[in-house]
Every structure is written in C-alpha cells, then in structure tokens.
XYZ file of C-alpha atoms in Angstrom:
154
model
C 44.210 68.266 51.935
C 43.130 66.530 55.031
C 42.166 62.899 54.692
C 38.868 61.802 56.285
C 39.093 58.924 58.996
C 35.441 58.329 59.513
C 33.331 55.096 59.001
C 31.964 55.193 55.443
C 29.017 52.882 54.773
C 28.119 51.716 51.191
C 24.238 51.422 50.359
C 22.051 51.285 47.661
C 20.942 54.741 46.405
C 17.322 55.520 46.949
C 15.344 58.282 45.342
C 15.434 60.299 48.502
C 18.953 60.494 48.114
C 18.916 62.663 45.123
C 19.376 66.236 46.808
C 22.459 65.196 48.413
C 23.879 63.163 45.550
C 23.352 66.143 43.115
C 24.894 68.334 45.502
C 27.939 66.001 45.419
C 27.924 66.037 41.709
C 28.311 69.806 41.681
C 31.329 69.881 43.765
C 33.162 67.741 41.415
C 35.503 69.322 38.988
C 34.990 68.497 35.391
C 31.607 66.504 36.171
C 28.785 66.840 33.314
C 25.485 67.121 34.665
C 22.723 66.717 32.056
C 19.793 68.900 32.192
C 16.857 66.077 31.868
C 18.942 62.553 32.541
C 20.264 64.130 35.884
C 17.136 66.148 37.043
C 15.170 64.854 40.000
C 12.700 63.127 37.587
C 15.443 61.656 35.531
C 17.523 59.989 38.366
C 14.201 58.766 39.834
C 13.449 57.074 36.848
C 16.571 55.460 36.608
C 16.598 54.087 40.119
C 13.088 52.997 39.971
C 14.319 50.731 36.675
C 17.426 49.985 38.546
C 16.263 49.777 42.285
C 19.393 47.584 43.657
C 22.322 48.526 41.297
C 23.252 52.094 42.069
C 25.227 52.886 45.363
C 26.186 55.658 47.640
C 28.854 55.969 50.126
C 27.812 57.825 53.285
C 29.812 59.047 55.983
C 28.459 61.005 59.193
C 24.898 61.403 57.348
C 26.643 62.930 54.245
C 26.584 61.468 50.745
C 30.526 61.322 50.001
C 30.318 58.947 46.762
C 28.096 57.810 44.443
C 27.637 55.406 41.347
C 24.598 55.343 39.193
C 24.372 51.721 37.892
C 21.987 49.986 35.694
C 21.595 47.449 33.098
C 19.527 46.481 29.899
C 19.067 42.905 30.894
C 22.469 41.916 29.106
C 25.035 44.441 29.947
C 25.605 46.919 33.041
C 26.878 50.382 32.778
C 28.283 52.999 35.390
C 27.402 56.607 35.153
C 28.442 59.449 37.451
C 30.905 57.518 39.426
C 32.512 59.872 41.820
C 34.092 60.402 45.477
C 34.389 63.625 47.234
C 37.790 64.989 46.970
C 38.655 64.817 50.575
C 37.436 61.181 50.927
C 39.507 59.893 47.946
C 42.206 57.211 48.033
C 40.500 55.313 50.784
C 38.953 52.759 48.622
C 35.515 54.157 48.545
C 35.335 54.222 44.845
C 36.300 50.572 44.663
C 33.877 49.519 47.377
C 30.877 51.031 45.590
C 31.984 49.524 42.443
C 32.421 46.025 43.836
C 28.845 46.388 45.581
C 27.237 47.466 42.301
C 28.989 44.850 40.291
C 27.533 42.249 43.053
C 23.898 43.540 42.459
C 24.503 43.177 38.781
C 25.628 39.583 39.167
C 22.717 38.979 41.542
C 20.518 40.176 38.402
C 22.285 37.762 36.106
C 24.235 40.615 34.291
C 27.676 39.215 33.410
C 29.569 42.347 31.936
C 29.744 45.882 33.003
C 31.117 49.229 31.227
C 31.626 52.749 31.737
C 32.750 55.736 29.679
C 35.353 58.357 31.184
C 36.173 61.338 29.348
C 39.614 61.330 27.998
C 40.532 64.553 29.953
C 39.407 62.878 33.062
C 42.873 61.757 34.084
C 41.747 60.885 37.913
C 39.004 58.706 36.775
C 40.935 57.064 33.987
C 43.885 56.360 36.160
C 41.548 54.772 38.986
C 39.716 52.321 36.559
C 42.949 51.066 35.099
C 44.372 50.730 38.671
C 41.268 48.589 39.733
C 41.600 46.195 36.972
C 39.268 47.325 34.136
C 40.268 46.913 30.485
C 40.859 49.981 28.423
C 39.198 49.354 25.141
C 40.939 50.339 21.804
C 38.938 47.991 19.449
C 35.753 49.966 19.384
C 34.438 53.337 18.642
C 31.698 54.886 20.745
C 28.770 56.700 19.117
C 26.046 58.884 20.256
C 22.865 60.068 18.640
C 21.019 62.767 20.540
C 17.142 62.397 20.888
C 16.321 65.324 23.087
C 18.077 68.504 22.187
C 16.728 69.920 25.536
C 18.997 67.484 27.341
C 22.011 70.109 27.721
C 25.306 69.051 29.768
C 26.913 71.618 31.954
C 30.385 70.911 33.350
C 31.513 71.942 36.875
C-alpha cells in the first residue's frame, strides 16, 4: 500500500459533502451504515443541529477522512470516524479529532465520548494511542426506537 504525501486540509463538514463522505464510508471495511441515520436526510439533520463540530479531511478535492461530531449541550460524541486506508498513519484522524474537540470547547462542552466496536482493532488501537481512556466502569445500553433504521456492514 502506497502512502499519500499530498496536502490534507481539515475543515468543518457541510451538508454538500454528503455524497463524498458516504462514498468514503462505503470503502471502510467493517463500517456500519444505518439506513435512516446515515441517509442524506439523517446526516443533514445532524449537521444542521451541529453545524461547526463535524470535520472532513480533504486532499486534491477528495474527502479522505470524516468524523461526525455533535453534542447535547453537556457532552460531545464522535460517530463514524474514519480515514481512507491509503491516507492512514499520517495524523489525519488525530487532526480531525482535535479540530472537532476545539469546536466542542468553543461551545462550552467539556467532555467527549465515542463508541468503537470491540472487533475494530484499528480504531481501538488508534484511540488508545492518542490518549483516550478506555472505560471499564460502565455498560452501554441501546433501545431501538425505529426498527427501519437497519445497520449494514461493509
């Protein structure tokens, strides 16, 4: 795998980025995409609610990384953090995370969390390597409110 050496710009995600971001998601092995939440309408709603906190990494007009980031007024959360395979190990994921965290701080949010699938070895290794704390003191629970919001894995 050849490493890319082009300039990568980190910027806030816009609704117009959806097609390219969704295309990136489709290339990520093991990535879960929800039929409703990750649709154009679902992502648009998320970005309108959180207009400055989600980020993309752009190189040569292509989206090579993305993080959906939002908050509820108290705590931020990262969703769908990914970097295209041929752009990994260049600090892009960390740069996107830092920009998103700075945006959260500007909105007076003091803590951010994320969920990584246990089988996501690349992601789990990355988050630990950049100083995130693995929590062993809590359990995570879900309750499905919309059975039509089906997750498919790449």
